[in-house]
Amino acid sequence: MQRLYDFLRRHPTGVDTFWAVVLFGFSLLWVGTTYRAIATPLAYGVVAALLSLVVALRRRMPEKMLVLALVLGLAQLAFGLVPFMADFAMLVIIYTVAAHDGPRWASRLALAGGLSAATLSQLRWPLEGGNDSSAAKVFFTVIMTVPFALAWVLGDSLRTRRAYFAQLEERASRLEKEREAQAKVAVAAERARIARELHDVVAHNVSVMVVQADGAAYVMDSSPETAKQALETISSTGRQALAEMRRLLGILRTGEHQEAGEYVPQPDVRQIEDLVEQVRGAGLTVDFKIEGTARPLPSGVELTAYRIVQEALTNTRKHGGPEAGASVRLVYFDDGLGLLVEDDGRGAPQEMYEDGGADGRGHGLIGMRERVGMVGGTLDAGPRPGGGFRISALLPLKPAH
């Protein structure tokens, strides 16, 4: 049954031709049995053939068939050809034009022709049998007009429904494309975040390794035990850096975020103390304090706080000089987390931090601003009065709208 239905849908003109032949046969039978005494049977046959043609080609050229049907209707009025079976084609063409997504003038013309057909027919062929009262004429005219009106209403409703579903499909397609575009943007943003993570990992761990290597070389002869501890620190730091780099580069290479894991465990605020201890072990004096009541924060805020402190201490080791010291303050507010990282070293030029510098460095502070912006916070960074550098950040619990 489904195959038959699909076949009929694929061959609409064939289906219409079949019904046109049926209509033509019944019209000839009607003429032969009802109008035996008429003098113009050939005229009825021609009109029946042309109206059957209207049915056969109604979906291929609806506007032309509508005009042909109207011309045939006017010809019947002019030559006195009484309405007969073939005139059913006028109902069919009115429905077809109303349902077709063609020019609106055709639909309006079909409606006007359908509404006026019964009135013109009544004027041309008044009621027989002596019942010529005005009420009877009006009632008969209304009854005969209803089929034409219903045909147009059904066709127009079908056209409106089809347009509605087409609009829904277009909207669904547009939403699907938007989702794909958003997915691509999300992937690009995630990869940019991974690149920032990689920068933080490499900059921090390599900086620690360089400082420890310099210290080990300096005390190799005078204090072998201290040199040994420095080498152990270099070894553990290097393994940690390699593990982080493998994880991040593996994600970038495959793009399979779900299979690679959700980048956990991510550093959080509690690990800042471990970070400070690691930096102290590398020879940098760091004063670390926490103010307020510690409590769990959103993962994005905790990761941003950790990376800001990590980048700030890395910059202190790189630019602060051999005698530089730093201080880290974490302040828990009711609606967010405050960070203050300062050092008393000589620092780097402000232009290097903001513009990247002539040598292409300075991406650390740019990454900080991006991270802070992602969580809706604010960042203030620059040289301190009297020397050194200060980084101050406020990270809200909820991003600003």
XYZ file of C-alpha atoms in Angstrom, residues 204-368:
165
model
C 55.934 28.234 35.212
C 57.654 24.853 35.221
C 60.490 25.790 32.892
C 61.141 28.898 34.976
C 61.399 26.761 38.115
C 63.720 24.318 36.365
C 66.011 27.103 35.128
C 66.251 28.647 38.594
C 66.976 25.261 40.197
C 69.541 24.388 37.528
C 71.365 27.675 38.103
C 71.357 27.074 41.843
C 72.595 23.506 41.455
C 75.474 24.606 39.236
C 76.402 27.312 41.752
C 76.559 24.993 44.797
C 77.674 21.784 43.051
C 81.166 21.869 44.588
C 80.474 23.552 47.922
C 77.195 21.821 48.853
C 76.513 18.616 46.932
C 73.443 17.823 49.077
C 71.785 21.126 48.128
C 72.633 20.515 44.493
C 71.093 17.063 44.750
C 67.843 18.511 46.115
C 67.787 21.055 43.313
C 68.220 18.314 40.715
C 65.395 16.319 42.298
C 63.187 19.399 42.089
C 64.131 19.807 38.424
C 63.293 16.153 37.788
C 59.860 16.256 39.458
C 58.994 19.606 37.887
C 60.010 18.355 34.455
C 57.878 15.211 34.775
C 54.911 17.309 35.882
C 55.387 19.649 32.938
C 55.664 16.761 30.487
C 52.506 15.152 31.858
C 50.559 18.402 31.507
C 51.922 18.994 27.997
C 51.037 15.466 26.871
C 47.502 15.872 28.183
C 46.922 19.253 26.568
C 48.659 18.488 23.278
C 46.848 15.167 23.058
C 43.534 16.986 23.278
C 44.602 19.488 20.642
C 45.775 16.706 18.360
C 42.710 14.484 18.563
C 39.990 17.029 19.338
C 38.147 14.315 21.264
C 37.395 16.263 24.405
C 35.051 13.713 25.888
C 37.403 10.795 25.367
C 40.402 12.740 26.609
C 38.605 13.716 29.797
C 37.158 16.926 31.113
C 40.557 18.467 31.878
C 40.353 17.287 35.460
C 41.700 17.583 37.994
C 42.048 21.304 37.351
C 44.028 23.515 39.709
C 41.910 25.324 42.272
C 42.351 27.900 45.022
C 43.487 25.307 47.548
C 46.450 24.418 45.360
C 47.718 28.003 45.377
C 49.438 27.238 48.683
C 51.246 24.299 47.060
C 52.208 26.581 44.192
C 53.645 29.113 46.641
C 55.647 26.390 48.372
C 57.024 25.258 45.035
C 58.071 28.803 44.207
C 59.680 29.205 47.624
C 61.626 26.014 46.968
C 62.910 27.627 43.777
C 64.432 30.447 45.846
C 61.808 33.194 45.673
C 60.594 34.632 48.943
C 56.788 34.709 48.957
C 54.453 35.940 51.686
C 51.079 34.195 51.416
C 47.913 35.163 53.316
C 44.220 34.318 53.123
C 41.617 36.728 54.432
C 37.967 35.955 54.970
C 36.229 32.608 55.251
C 37.364 30.097 52.645
C 34.553 28.334 50.811
C 34.001 26.447 47.532
C 33.884 28.655 44.438
C 32.855 28.015 40.824
C 35.475 25.937 39.018
C 36.089 28.687 36.458
C 36.799 31.229 39.195
C 39.143 28.850 41.037
C 41.090 27.976 37.894
C 41.366 31.652 36.927
C 42.659 32.564 40.389
C 45.267 29.805 40.295
C 46.506 30.769 36.827
C 46.735 34.457 37.743
C 48.902 33.706 40.771
C 51.004 31.256 38.757
C 51.592 33.744 35.943
C 52.318 36.592 38.357
C 54.949 34.591 40.314
C 56.495 33.356 37.059
C 56.851 36.946 35.873
C 58.419 37.893 39.203
C 61.070 35.213 38.808
C 61.703 36.215 35.205
C 61.756 39.993 35.596
C 62.046 40.780 39.295
C 65.780 40.238 39.705
C 67.788 38.023 42.074
C 66.695 39.728 45.295
C 63.022 40.102 44.521
C 60.312 39.054 46.962
C 56.600 38.671 46.409
C 53.367 38.631 48.380
C 50.095 36.887 47.563
C 46.768 37.861 49.147
C 43.490 36.009 48.726
C 40.425 37.796 50.060
C 37.049 36.053 50.252
C 34.159 38.491 49.838
C 30.462 37.709 50.044
C 30.083 38.014 46.286
C 33.495 37.080 44.956
C 37.207 36.519 45.389
C 39.893 39.202 45.465
C 43.528 38.616 44.444
C 46.556 40.819 45.055
C 50.014 39.731 43.897
C 52.889 42.174 44.368
C 56.650 42.015 44.104
C 59.435 44.457 44.989
C 61.712 43.639 42.074
C 62.657 45.787 39.158
C 59.883 44.353 36.957
C 59.523 44.570 33.202
C 58.403 47.538 31.112
C 54.660 48.083 31.093
C 54.638 47.968 27.297
C 55.885 44.388 27.324
C 52.911 43.268 29.357
C 50.233 45.127 27.424
C 51.494 45.055 23.835
C 53.586 41.910 23.737
C 56.882 43.751 23.259
C 59.140 43.747 20.254
C 60.323 40.224 20.981
C 56.826 38.777 20.965
C 56.620 38.177 24.711
C 54.084 39.558 27.122
C 51.252 37.137 26.388
C 50.929 36.243 30.071
C 49.041 39.384 31.025
C 46.919 39.181 27.885
C 45.941 35.664 28.902
C 45.132 36.924 32.407
